Each structure stands twice: as C-alpha cells, then as structure tokens.
Amino acid sequence: MEWDAKKYNTTHDFVFKYGAGLLELVPKEPKKVLDIGCGTGALTSQIADLGHEVTGIDQSVNMIDQAKKSYPNLNFLQEDILNPSDQIGLYDVAFSNAVFHWIPDQDLLLKNINRHLNTNGQLICEFGAVGNVQAIRGAFGRELKALSIPFEEPFCFTSIADYQLLLEKNHFEVVEILEYERPTPLKGGWSGLREWMEQFYATELGELSEEQKEQVLKNLERALKSSLWKFDHWEADYRRLRITAYKHP
Ligand SMILES: C[S@@+](CC[C@H](N)C(=O)[O-])C[C@H]1O[C@@H](n2cnc3c(N)ncnc32)[C@H](O)[C@@H]1O
C-alpha cells in the first residue's frame, strides 16, 4: 500500500501526536537512534531536538520524500526493515511508533532490528495490541462477507504473552511491556470514519467498485454509530502495546 503523505500529516496526525508520549522512554543522554517506519518524520525530528543522532527509515517513497522536504537537515533513508541494506548501520536505540502491526513477518522484523543494534542496545516501540480497532474491523469484515468478498486482515495485532515470547526468542530482554486502551477521536466529523478507512484500509477498499465502496462505508457508519459516534466525532477503539527491551549481550 502506498501512503498519501499530505493527508497523513493533516487528517491522521493523531498517530504521531500520540506517539510523542513514547519519546519520554528515550534515554536523556545523546544516543544513535534508528526511527523505524518514520513516516513523514515528525517524531524523527523531535528525537533530533532531544539531542540524539537520528536516522529515519521508511519503505514508502511518499513518506520519505515528505520527511526529507519537511526536515532537510535530518537523515532519512527509504528502506524496508524486512530487507534492510548495509547503509543503515548500527544504533543504540531502535525506536518505532505505529509501525509493527503493518509488518507480517514479526520474527524477521525483530531479527533485523537486533542486527542493527549495538550490544545492550534498546528497543522502544508502540503498536496495535490484540483487539485494536476491533469494532471497526469486525463491522468491515461483515460488510465484505455480505458481498461474498474474502477479508484478509492486513494487520498483525498481538498480545503481551505472544510478543514477550517472540522478543525473548530474538534475544531481547523485556524491561516493560504494557497493553492499554486508547480511544482515539477521528478528525472530520461524520466523514472521519470513511477518511480513516480510506487511509488504513486503502488496499481492501481499492478492490471494490465505487458503488460497492459507497455501500460498504454507509453500512459501516450505520452499524458503528451507536458505539463509536460521540455527538460530533467518531472515536476509534484503539488498543496499544508499548514495549521497552534490551538486546542481550
Ligand atoms: C502509521 S505510519 C507511522 C509513521 C510514524 N512512525 C509516525 O508515528 O507518524 C506507519 C509507517 O510504517 C511504514 N512501514 C510499514 N512497513 C514497513 C517496513 N517493512 N519497513 C519500513 N517502514 C514500514 C509505512 O510506510 C508508514 O510510513
């Protein structure tokens, strides 16, 4: 899926605004930091402002181009963390906000992060936990089923127990792993839900005809109104997993 970087910065800026809380976990003394899936670079730039030497990587050309435009003095590379080049190098901290759930091969992800960390290097990340946006996903799945269209979930939302095991298997020692609910107001009033769908389920909606898409989105709004519509905005049922871990010596 390719990202619409401008729309991301204006309509979906809640992603990095919430992610700013994760910066508090980054050490105070200057470190070499790799921001994995840096998107349009907002958090990368805040990491630099904290005095760290930071490199942002992202597989999306649009996101990296926007990041370079917004922050020309920072270092950004277009890289897929599942297939990283030697250009990336070694870091003290691997930081990542709202990225891991987009990545199907979590084992390879953690192996590659481990390879790019110094001994005792730190992993600080946050992403979708099991049950994340469950109401929306469930309703979307039902709509596609009604049209006899198979729904293959693009996201990998995981639990504390499963992720702890995966981290340990990949030679990380977990300091903290936390799961929490984060109800998230969407911008745009009544059209906020369809704008969110168009960003985060772009691939799945892109496979529908215009007529089917309109029908699915209307039905979705109707089905979710009683649970997620809050007077003048939609509130998405986000659940997050927040992790701090160290690479084993
Ligand atoms: C929701 S955005 C989060 C961006 C940024 N971290 C922020 O907080 O604004 C998810 C980002 O992960 C990137 N991404 C997904 N899979 C990736 C991969 N395998 N390697 C690098 N980046 C990836 C996407 O291109 C996208 O920019």
PDB file of C-alpha atoms and ligand atoms in Angstrom:
ATOM      1  CA  MET A   1       0.000   0.000   0.000  1.00  0.00           C
ATOM      2  CA  GLU A   2       1.345   3.485  -0.822  1.00  0.00           C
ATOM      3  CA  TRP A   3       0.692   6.308   1.649  1.00  0.00           C
ATOM      4  CA  ASP A   4      -0.805   9.726   0.974  1.00  0.00           C
ATOM      5  CA  ALA A   5       1.766  11.722   2.961  1.00  0.00           C
ATOM      6  CA  LYS A   6      -0.105  15.045   2.815  1.00  0.00           C
ATOM      7  CA  LYS A   7      -3.351  13.525   4.048  1.00  0.00           C
ATOM      8  CA  TYR A   8      -1.417  11.656   6.739  1.00  0.00           C
ATOM      9  CA  ASN A   9       0.080  14.934   8.014  1.00  0.00           C
ATOM     10  CA  THR A  10      -3.241  16.766   8.110  1.00  0.00           C
ATOM     11  CA  THR A  11      -6.032  14.255   8.828  1.00  0.00           C
ATOM     12  CA  HIS A  12      -4.144  11.440  10.573  1.00  0.00           C
ATOM     13  CA  ASP A  13      -1.608  13.488  12.517  1.00  0.00           C
ATOM     14  CA  PHE A  14      -3.050  11.913  15.699  1.00  0.00           C
ATOM     15  CA  VAL A  15      -0.693   8.969  15.002  1.00  0.00           C
ATOM     16  CA  PHE A  16       2.488  10.916  15.715  1.00  0.00           C
ATOM     17  CA  LYS A  17       0.817  13.243  18.235  1.00  0.00           C
ATOM     18  CA  TYR A  18       0.007  10.219  20.424  1.00  0.00           C
ATOM     19  CA  GLY A  19       3.449   8.775  19.614  1.00  0.00           C
ATOM     20  CA  ALA A  20       5.132  11.770  21.251  1.00  0.00           C
ATOM     21  CA  GLY A  21       4.494  10.089  24.640  1.00  0.00           C
ATOM     22  CA  LEU A  22       6.874   7.329  23.603  1.00  0.00           C
ATOM     23  CA  LEU A  23       9.713   9.857  23.402  1.00  0.00           C
ATOM     24  CA  GLU A  24       9.736  10.027  27.202  1.00  0.00           C
ATOM     25  CA  LEU A  25      11.206   6.498  27.202  1.00  0.00           C
ATOM     26  CA  VAL A  26      14.196   7.510  25.067  1.00  0.00           C
ATOM     27  CA  PRO A  27      17.358   7.967  27.215  1.00  0.00           C
ATOM     28  CA  LYS A  28      18.260  11.547  28.139  1.00  0.00           C
ATOM     29  CA  GLU A  29      21.947  11.299  27.149  1.00  0.00           C
ATOM     30  CA  PRO A  30      22.741  11.560  23.403  1.00  0.00           C
ATOM     31  CA  LYS A  31      22.338   8.262  21.528  1.00  0.00           C
ATOM     32  CA  LYS A  32      22.354   6.974  17.965  1.00  0.00           C
ATOM     33  CA  VAL A  33      18.685   6.333  17.240  1.00  0.00           C
ATOM     34  CA  LEU A  34      17.030   4.491  14.339  1.00  0.00           C
ATOM     35  CA  ASP A  35      13.399   5.552  13.805  1.00  0.00           C
ATOM     36  CA  ILE A  36      11.826   2.542  12.061  1.00  0.00           C
ATOM     37  CA  GLY A  37       8.833   3.391   9.837  1.00  0.00           C
ATOM     38  CA  CYS A  38       9.414   7.104  10.437  1.00  0.00           C
ATOM     39  CA  GLY A  39       6.573   8.151   8.110  1.00  0.00           C
ATOM     40  CA  THR A  40       6.643  11.898   7.446  1.00  0.00           C
ATOM     41  CA  GLY A  41       9.382  12.375  10.064  1.00  0.00           C
ATOM     42  CA  ALA A  42       7.541  14.310  12.813  1.00  0.00           C
ATOM     43  CA  LEU A  43       8.827  12.070  15.618  1.00  0.00           C
ATOM     44  CA  THR A  44      12.269  11.720  13.977  1.00  0.00           C
ATOM     45  CA  SER A  45      12.598  15.480  14.185  1.00  0.00           C
ATOM     46  CA  GLN A  46      11.524  15.501  17.838  1.00  0.00           C
ATOM     47  CA  ILE A  47      14.147  12.824  18.576  1.00  0.00           C
ATOM     48  CA  ALA A  48      16.775  15.074  16.940  1.00  0.00           C
ATOM     49  CA  ASP A  49      15.520  18.022  19.029  1.00  0.00           C
ATOM     50  CA  LEU A  50      16.231  15.945  22.150  1.00  0.00           C
ATOM     51  CA  GLY A  51      19.924  15.909  21.126  1.00  0.00           C
ATOM     52  CA  HIS A  52      20.158  12.444  19.547  1.00  0.00           C
ATOM     53  CA  GLU A  53      21.801  11.492  16.254  1.00  0.00           C
ATOM     54  CA  VAL A  54      18.819  10.030  14.424  1.00  0.00           C
ATOM     55  CA  THR A  55      18.159   8.252  11.121  1.00  0.00           C
ATOM     56  CA  GLY A  56      14.600   7.742   9.925  1.00  0.00           C
ATOM     57  CA  ILE A  57      13.808   4.811   7.636  1.00  0.00           C
ATOM     58  CA  ASP A  58      10.568   4.026   5.855  1.00  0.00           C
ATOM     59  CA  GLN A  59       9.655   1.785   2.951  1.00  0.00           C
ATOM     60  CA  SER A  60       7.220   4.337   1.482  1.00  0.00           C
ATOM     61  CA  VAL A  61       8.635   6.679  -1.169  1.00  0.00           C
ATOM     62  CA  ASN A  62       5.875   9.246  -0.499  1.00  0.00           C
ATOM     63  CA  MET A  63       6.500   9.284   3.256  1.00  0.00           C
ATOM     64  CA  ILE A  64      10.292   9.555   2.917  1.00  0.00           C
ATOM     65  CA  ASP A  65      10.008  12.302   0.268  1.00  0.00           C
ATOM     66  CA  GLN A  66       7.721  14.286   2.572  1.00  0.00           C
ATOM     67  CA  ALA A  67      10.053  13.705   5.559  1.00  0.00           C
ATOM     68  CA  LYS A  68      13.059  14.969   3.541  1.00  0.00           C
ATOM     69  CA  LYS A  69      11.085  18.018   2.399  1.00  0.00           C
ATOM     70  CA  SER A  70       9.916  18.884   5.924  1.00  0.00           C
ATOM     71  CA  TYR A  71      13.246  18.199   7.660  1.00  0.00           C
ATOM     72  CA  PRO A  72      16.037  18.696   5.067  1.00  0.00           C
ATOM     73  CA  ASN A  73      18.774  18.652   7.720  1.00  0.00           C
ATOM     74  CA  LEU A  74      17.898  15.187   9.007  1.00  0.00           C
ATOM     75  CA  ASN A  75      18.966  11.809   7.703  1.00  0.00           C
ATOM     76  CA  PHE A  76      16.202   9.743   6.034  1.00  0.00           C
ATOM     77  CA  LEU A  77      16.565   6.532   4.034  1.00  0.00           C
ATOM     78  CA  GLN A  78      13.981   4.701   2.002  1.00  0.00           C
ATOM     79  CA  GLU A  79      14.385   1.200   3.429  1.00  0.00           C
ATOM     80  CA  ASP A  80      12.230  -1.833   4.153  1.00  0.00           C
ATOM     81  CA  ILE A  81      13.099  -3.094   7.629  1.00  0.00           C
ATOM     82  CA  LEU A  82      12.370  -6.630   6.392  1.00  0.00           C
ATOM     83  CA  ASN A  83      15.107  -6.257   3.764  1.00  0.00           C
ATOM     84  CA  PRO A  84      17.493  -3.587   5.040  1.00  0.00           C
ATOM     85  CA  SER A  85      20.627  -2.538   3.155  1.00  0.00           C
ATOM     86  CA  ASP A  86      24.067  -2.204   4.751  1.00  0.00           C
ATOM     87  CA  GLN A  87      23.662   1.591   4.556  1.00  0.00           C
ATOM     88  CA  ILE A  88      21.621   1.538   7.757  1.00  0.00           C
ATOM     89  CA  GLY A  89      24.439   0.771  10.200  1.00  0.00           C
ATOM     90  CA  LEU A  90      24.392   0.254  13.977  1.00  0.00           C
ATOM     91  CA  TYR A  91      22.379   2.088  16.652  1.00  0.00           C
ATOM     92  CA  ASP A  92      21.993   2.406  20.431  1.00  0.00           C
ATOM     93  CA  VAL A  93      18.202   2.708  20.238  1.00  0.00           C
ATOM     94  CA  ALA A  94      15.636   1.307  17.791  1.00  0.00           C
ATOM     95  CA  PHE A  95      12.508   3.470  18.083  1.00  0.00           C
ATOM     96  CA  SER A  96       9.205   2.833  16.338  1.00  0.00           C
ATOM     97  CA  ASN A  97       5.691   4.230  16.604  1.00  0.00           C
ATOM     98  CA  ALA A  98       2.602   2.701  14.963  1.00  0.00           C
ATOM     99  CA  VAL A  99       4.518   0.506  12.523  1.00  0.00           C
ATOM    100  CA  PHE A 100       4.975  -3.084  13.717  1.00  0.00           C
ATOM    101  CA  HIS A 101       1.333  -4.103  13.140  1.00  0.00           C
ATOM    102  CA  TRP A 102       1.813  -3.388   9.410  1.00  0.00           C
ATOM    103  CA  ILE A 103       4.568  -5.984   9.229  1.00  0.00           C
ATOM    104  CA  PRO A 104       3.516  -9.583   8.592  1.00  0.00           C
ATOM    105  CA  ASP A 105       6.813 -11.291   9.484  1.00  0.00           C
ATOM    106  CA  GLN A 106       7.383 -10.228  13.106  1.00  0.00           C
ATOM    107  CA  ASP A 107      10.158 -12.758  13.607  1.00  0.00           C
ATOM    108  CA  LEU A 108      12.214 -11.337  10.729  1.00  0.00           C
ATOM    109  CA  LEU A 109      11.417  -7.809  11.929  1.00  0.00           C
ATOM    110  CA  LEU A 110      12.924  -8.490  15.377  1.00  0.00           C
ATOM    111  CA  LYS A 111      15.907 -10.370  13.893  1.00  0.00           C
ATOM    112  CA  ASN A 112      16.703  -7.389  11.648  1.00  0.00           C
ATOM    113  CA  ILE A 113      16.304  -4.867  14.467  1.00  0.00           C
ATOM    114  CA  ASN A 114      18.625  -6.975  16.617  1.00  0.00           C
ATOM    115  CA  ARG A 115      21.261  -6.946  13.822  1.00  0.00           C
ATOM    116  CA  HIS A 116      21.197  -3.142  13.718  1.00  0.00           C
ATOM    117  CA  LEU A 117      21.562  -2.628  17.467  1.00  0.00           C
ATOM    118  CA  ASN A 118      24.798  -2.300  19.424  1.00  0.00           C
ATOM    119  CA  THR A 119      25.334  -4.656  22.368  1.00  0.00           C
ATOM    120  CA  ASN A 120      22.888  -3.622  25.112  1.00  0.00           C
ATOM    121  CA  GLY A 121      21.015  -1.567  22.513  1.00  0.00           C
ATOM    122  CA  GLN A 122      17.463  -0.640  23.377  1.00  0.00           C
ATOM    123  CA  LEU A 123      14.158  -1.247  21.578  1.00  0.00           C
ATOM    124  CA  ILE A 124      11.392   1.295  22.301  1.00  0.00           C
ATOM    125  CA  CYS A 125       8.190   0.780  20.361  1.00  0.00           C
ATOM    126  CA  GLU A 126       4.426   1.041  20.342  1.00  0.00           C
ATOM    127  CA  PHE A 127       1.886  -0.536  18.016  1.00  0.00           C
ATOM    128  CA  GLY A 128      -1.581  -2.117  17.890  1.00  0.00           C
ATOM    129  CA  ALA A 129      -2.442  -4.683  20.551  1.00  0.00           C
ATOM    130  CA  VAL A 130      -4.795  -7.605  20.150  1.00  0.00           C
ATOM    131  CA  GLY A 131      -8.340  -6.219  19.890  1.00  0.00           C
ATOM    132  CA  ASN A 132      -7.161  -2.957  18.314  1.00  0.00           C
ATOM    133  CA  VAL A 133      -9.979  -1.219  16.366  1.00  0.00           C
ATOM    134  CA  GLN A 134     -11.944  -4.434  16.800  1.00  0.00           C
ATOM    135  CA  ALA A 135     -15.384  -2.837  16.370  1.00  0.00           C
ATOM    136  CA  ILE A 136     -14.357  -1.287  13.036  1.00  0.00           C
ATOM    137  CA  ARG A 137     -12.592  -4.422  11.777  1.00  0.00           C
ATOM    138  CA  GLY A 138     -15.462  -6.674  12.769  1.00  0.00           C
ATOM    139  CA  ALA A 139     -18.056  -4.479  11.034  1.00  0.00           C
ATOM    140  CA  PHE A 140     -15.881  -4.168   7.900  1.00  0.00           C
ATOM    141  CA  GLY A 141     -15.367  -7.938   7.757  1.00  0.00           C
ATOM    142  CA  ARG A 142     -19.141  -8.484   7.994  1.00  0.00           C
ATOM    143  CA  GLU A 143     -19.803  -5.992   5.176  1.00  0.00           C
ATOM    144  CA  LEU A 144     -17.326  -7.719   2.871  1.00  0.00           C
ATOM    145  CA  LYS A 145     -18.743 -11.127   3.777  1.00  0.00           C
ATOM    146  CA  ALA A 146     -22.226  -9.893   2.816  1.00  0.00           C
ATOM    147  CA  LEU A 147     -20.767  -9.109  -0.633  1.00  0.00           C
ATOM    148  CA  SER A 148     -19.048 -12.547  -0.692  1.00  0.00           C
ATOM    149  CA  ILE A 149     -15.660 -10.819  -0.774  1.00  0.00           C
ATOM    150  CA  PRO A 150     -12.978 -12.579   1.300  1.00  0.00           C
ATOM    151  CA  PHE A 151     -11.473 -10.353   4.006  1.00  0.00           C
ATOM    152  CA  GLU A 152      -7.835 -10.934   4.734  1.00  0.00           C
ATOM    153  CA  GLU A 153      -6.836  -8.893   7.771  1.00  0.00           C
ATOM    154  CA  PRO A 154      -3.793  -6.790   6.772  1.00  0.00           C
ATOM    155  CA  PHE A 155      -2.782  -6.089  10.377  1.00  0.00           C
ATOM    156  CA  CYS A 156      -0.885  -8.132  12.893  1.00  0.00           C
ATOM    157  CA  PHE A 157      -2.221  -7.169  16.346  1.00  0.00           C
ATOM    158  CA  THR A 158      -0.565  -9.124  19.098  1.00  0.00           C
ATOM    159  CA  SER A 159      -0.790  -9.876  22.834  1.00  0.00           C
ATOM    160  CA  ILE A 160       1.681  -9.279  25.655  1.00  0.00           C
ATOM    161  CA  ALA A 161       2.252 -13.007  26.138  1.00  0.00           C
ATOM    162  CA  ASP A 162       2.909 -13.759  22.457  1.00  0.00           C
ATOM    163  CA  TYR A 163       5.152 -10.749  21.964  1.00  0.00           C
ATOM    164  CA  GLN A 164       7.153 -11.381  25.112  1.00  0.00           C
ATOM    165  CA  LEU A 165       7.966 -14.874  23.805  1.00  0.00           C
ATOM    166  CA  LEU A 166       8.903 -13.542  20.385  1.00  0.00           C
ATOM    167  CA  LEU A 167      11.178 -10.890  21.904  1.00  0.00           C
ATOM    168  CA  GLU A 168      12.919 -13.455  24.103  1.00  0.00           C
ATOM    169  CA  LYS A 169      13.346 -15.815  21.148  1.00  0.00           C
ATOM    170  CA  ASN A 170      15.054 -12.957  19.309  1.00  0.00           C
ATOM    171  CA  HIS A 171      17.459 -12.212  22.172  1.00  0.00           C
ATOM    172  CA  PHE A 172      15.717  -9.244  23.742  1.00  0.00           C
ATOM    173  CA  GLU A 173      15.278  -8.859  27.483  1.00  0.00           C
ATOM    174  CA  VAL A 174      11.948  -7.178  28.189  1.00  0.00           C
ATOM    175  CA  VAL A 175      12.005  -4.298  30.686  1.00  0.00           C
ATOM    176  CA  GLU A 176       8.379  -3.292  30.230  1.00  0.00           C
ATOM    177  CA  ILE A 177       5.524  -4.487  28.067  1.00  0.00           C
ATOM    178  CA  LEU A 178       2.249  -2.717  28.558  1.00  0.00           C
ATOM    179  CA  GLU A 179      -1.171  -3.064  26.940  1.00  0.00           C
ATOM    180  CA  TYR A 180      -3.688  -0.226  27.168  1.00  0.00           C
ATOM    181  CA  GLU A 181      -6.875   1.151  25.661  1.00  0.00           C
ATOM    182  CA  ARG A 182      -6.566   4.422  23.806  1.00  0.00           C
ATOM    183  CA  PRO A 183      -9.937   5.596  22.474  1.00  0.00           C
ATOM    184  CA  THR A 184      -8.959   7.866  19.597  1.00  0.00           C
ATOM    185  CA  PRO A 185     -11.092  10.763  18.299  1.00  0.00           C
ATOM    186  CA  LEU A 186     -11.030  10.995  14.497  1.00  0.00           C
ATOM    187  CA  LYS A 187     -10.969  14.326  12.676  1.00  0.00           C
ATOM    188  CA  GLY A 188     -13.533  15.351  10.068  1.00  0.00           C
ATOM    189  CA  GLY A 189     -16.880  14.985  11.855  1.00  0.00           C
ATOM    190  CA  TRP A 190     -19.216  12.474  10.186  1.00  0.00           C
ATOM    191  CA  SER A 191     -16.776  11.811   7.310  1.00  0.00           C
ATOM    192  CA  GLY A 192     -13.967  10.984   9.801  1.00  0.00           C
ATOM    193  CA  LEU A 193     -14.676   7.243   9.790  1.00  0.00           C
ATOM    194  CA  ARG A 194     -14.625   6.922   5.998  1.00  0.00           C
ATOM    195  CA  GLU A 195     -11.442   9.015   5.827  1.00  0.00           C
ATOM    196  CA  TRP A 196      -9.841   6.713   8.369  1.00  0.00           C
ATOM    197  CA  MET A 197     -10.974   3.666   6.365  1.00  0.00           C
ATOM    198  CA  GLU A 198      -9.637   5.200   3.136  1.00  0.00           C
ATOM    199  CA  GLN A 199      -6.212   5.638   4.744  1.00  0.00           C
ATOM    200  CA  PHE A 200      -5.876   2.430   6.726  1.00  0.00           C
ATOM    201  CA  TYR A 201      -7.860   0.012   4.539  1.00  0.00           C
ATOM    202  CA  ALA A 202      -6.878   1.636   1.225  1.00  0.00           C
ATOM    203  CA  THR A 203      -5.922  -1.697  -0.387  1.00  0.00           C
ATOM    204  CA  GLU A 204      -9.123  -3.515   0.593  1.00  0.00           C
ATOM    205  CA  LEU A 205     -11.400  -0.598  -0.419  1.00  0.00           C
ATOM    206  CA  GLY A 206      -9.447  -0.202  -3.660  1.00  0.00           C
ATOM    207  CA  GLU A 207     -10.589  -3.665  -4.720  1.00  0.00           C
ATOM    208  CA  LEU A 208     -14.286  -2.663  -4.575  1.00  0.00           C
ATOM    209  CA  SER A 209     -16.277  -0.898  -7.293  1.00  0.00           C
ATOM    210  CA  GLU A 210     -17.209   2.722  -6.466  1.00  0.00           C
ATOM    211  CA  GLU A 211     -20.774   1.577  -5.844  1.00  0.00           C
ATOM    212  CA  GLN A 212     -19.726  -1.265  -3.510  1.00  0.00           C
ATOM    213  CA  LYS A 213     -17.337   1.030  -1.654  1.00  0.00           C
ATOM    214  CA  GLU A 214     -20.037   3.624  -1.052  1.00  0.00           C
ATOM    215  CA  GLN A 215     -22.442   0.928   0.140  1.00  0.00           C
ATOM    216  CA  VAL A 216     -19.873  -0.624   2.482  1.00  0.00           C
ATOM    217  CA  LEU A 217     -18.909   2.730   4.014  1.00  0.00           C
ATOM    218  CA  LYS A 218     -22.535   3.772   4.517  1.00  0.00           C
ATOM    219  CA  ASN A 219     -23.389   0.440   6.157  1.00  0.00           C
ATOM    220  CA  LEU A 220     -20.290   0.713   8.333  1.00  0.00           C
ATOM    221  CA  GLU A 221     -21.337   4.162   9.566  1.00  0.00           C
ATOM    222  CA  ARG A 222     -24.818   2.865  10.306  1.00  0.00           C
ATOM    223  CA  ALA A 223     -23.501  -0.217  12.155  1.00  0.00           C
ATOM    224  CA  LEU A 224     -20.966   1.665  14.279  1.00  0.00           C
ATOM    225  CA  LYS A 225     -22.986   4.792  15.078  1.00  0.00           C
ATOM    226  CA  SER A 226     -24.317   3.574  18.423  1.00  0.00           C
ATOM    227  CA  SER A 227     -20.898   2.516  19.736  1.00  0.00           C
ATOM    228  CA  LEU A 228     -18.322   4.866  18.156  1.00  0.00           C
ATOM    229  CA  TRP A 229     -20.155   8.100  17.218  1.00  0.00           C
ATOM    230  CA  LYS A 230     -19.647  10.644  20.025  1.00  0.00           C
ATOM    231  CA  PHE A 231     -22.015  13.561  19.312  1.00  0.00           C
ATOM    232  CA  ASP A 232     -19.759  15.355  16.786  1.00  0.00           C
ATOM    233  CA  HIS A 233     -16.917  12.928  16.040  1.00  0.00           C
ATOM    234  CA  TRP A 234     -16.023   9.246  15.708  1.00  0.00           C
ATOM    235  CA  GLU A 235     -13.942   7.622  18.417  1.00  0.00           C
ATOM    236  CA  ALA A 236     -11.929   4.640  17.170  1.00  0.00           C
ATOM    237  CA  ASP A 237     -11.419   1.791  19.647  1.00  0.00           C
ATOM    238  CA  TYR A 238      -7.610   1.722  19.643  1.00  0.00           C
ATOM    239  CA  ARG A 239      -5.631  -0.630  21.903  1.00  0.00           C
ATOM    240  CA  ARG A 240      -1.852  -0.315  22.080  1.00  0.00           C
ATOM    241  CA  LEU A 241       1.149  -2.379  23.107  1.00  0.00           C
ATOM    242  CA  ARG A 242       4.127  -0.373  24.425  1.00  0.00           C
ATOM    243  CA  ILE A 243       7.499  -2.072  24.808  1.00  0.00           C
ATOM    244  CA  THR A 244      10.935  -1.334  26.219  1.00  0.00           C
ATOM    245  CA  ALA A 245      13.523  -4.102  25.813  1.00  0.00           C
ATOM    246  CA  TYR A 246      17.302  -4.537  25.644  1.00  0.00           C
ATOM    247  CA  LYS A 247      19.360  -6.607  23.265  1.00  0.00           C
ATOM    248  CA  HIS A 248      21.135  -9.426  25.138  1.00  0.00           C
ATOM    249  CA  PRO A 249      24.912  -9.057  25.239  1.00  0.00           C
TER     250      PRO A 249
HETATM  251  C1  LIG B   1       1.058   4.738  10.652  1.00  0.00           C
HETATM  252  S1  LIG B   1       2.573   5.144   9.892  1.00  0.00           S
HETATM  253  C2  LIG B   1       3.549   5.680  11.298  1.00  0.00           C
HETATM  254  C3  LIG B   1       4.605   6.676  10.887  1.00  0.00           C
HETATM  255  C4  LIG B   1       5.412   7.318  12.025  1.00  0.00           C
HETATM  256  N1  LIG B   1       6.110   6.342  12.808  1.00  0.00           N
HETATM  257  C5  LIG B   1       4.522   8.184  12.895  1.00  0.00           C
HETATM  258  O1  LIG B   1       4.434   7.933  14.105  1.00  0.00           O
HETATM  259  O2  LIG B   1       3.913   9.118  12.358  1.00  0.00           O
HETATM  260  C6  LIG B   1       3.301   3.554   9.537  1.00  0.00           C
HETATM  261  C7  LIG B   1       4.564   3.661   8.697  1.00  0.00           C
HETATM  262  O3  LIG B   1       5.250   2.403   8.697  1.00  0.00           O
HETATM  263  C8  LIG B   1       5.885   2.255   7.445  1.00  0.00           C
HETATM  264  N2  LIG B   1       6.222   0.846   7.232  1.00  0.00           N
HETATM  265  C9  LIG B   1       5.366  -0.193   7.165  1.00  0.00           C
HETATM  266  N3  LIG B   1       6.049  -1.342   6.922  1.00  0.00           N
HETATM  267  C10 LIG B   1       7.366  -1.004   6.843  1.00  0.00           C
HETATM  268  C11 LIG B   1       8.569  -1.742   6.592  1.00  0.00           C
HETATM  269  N4  LIG B   1       8.535  -3.061   6.361  1.00  0.00           N
HETATM  270  N5  LIG B   1       9.749  -1.090   6.601  1.00  0.00           N
HETATM  271  C12 LIG B   1       9.779   0.253   6.805  1.00  0.00           C
HETATM  272  N6  LIG B   1       8.683   1.011   7.024  1.00  0.00           N
HETATM  273  C13 LIG B   1       7.483   0.396   7.043  1.00  0.00           C
HETATM  274  C14 LIG B   1       4.827   2.802   6.477  1.00  0.00           C
HETATM  275  O4  LIG B   1       5.363   3.084   5.216  1.00  0.00           O
HETATM  276  C15 LIG B   1       4.311   4.021   7.226  1.00  0.00           C
HETATM  277  O5  LIG B   1       5.023   5.183   6.899  1.00  0.00           O
END
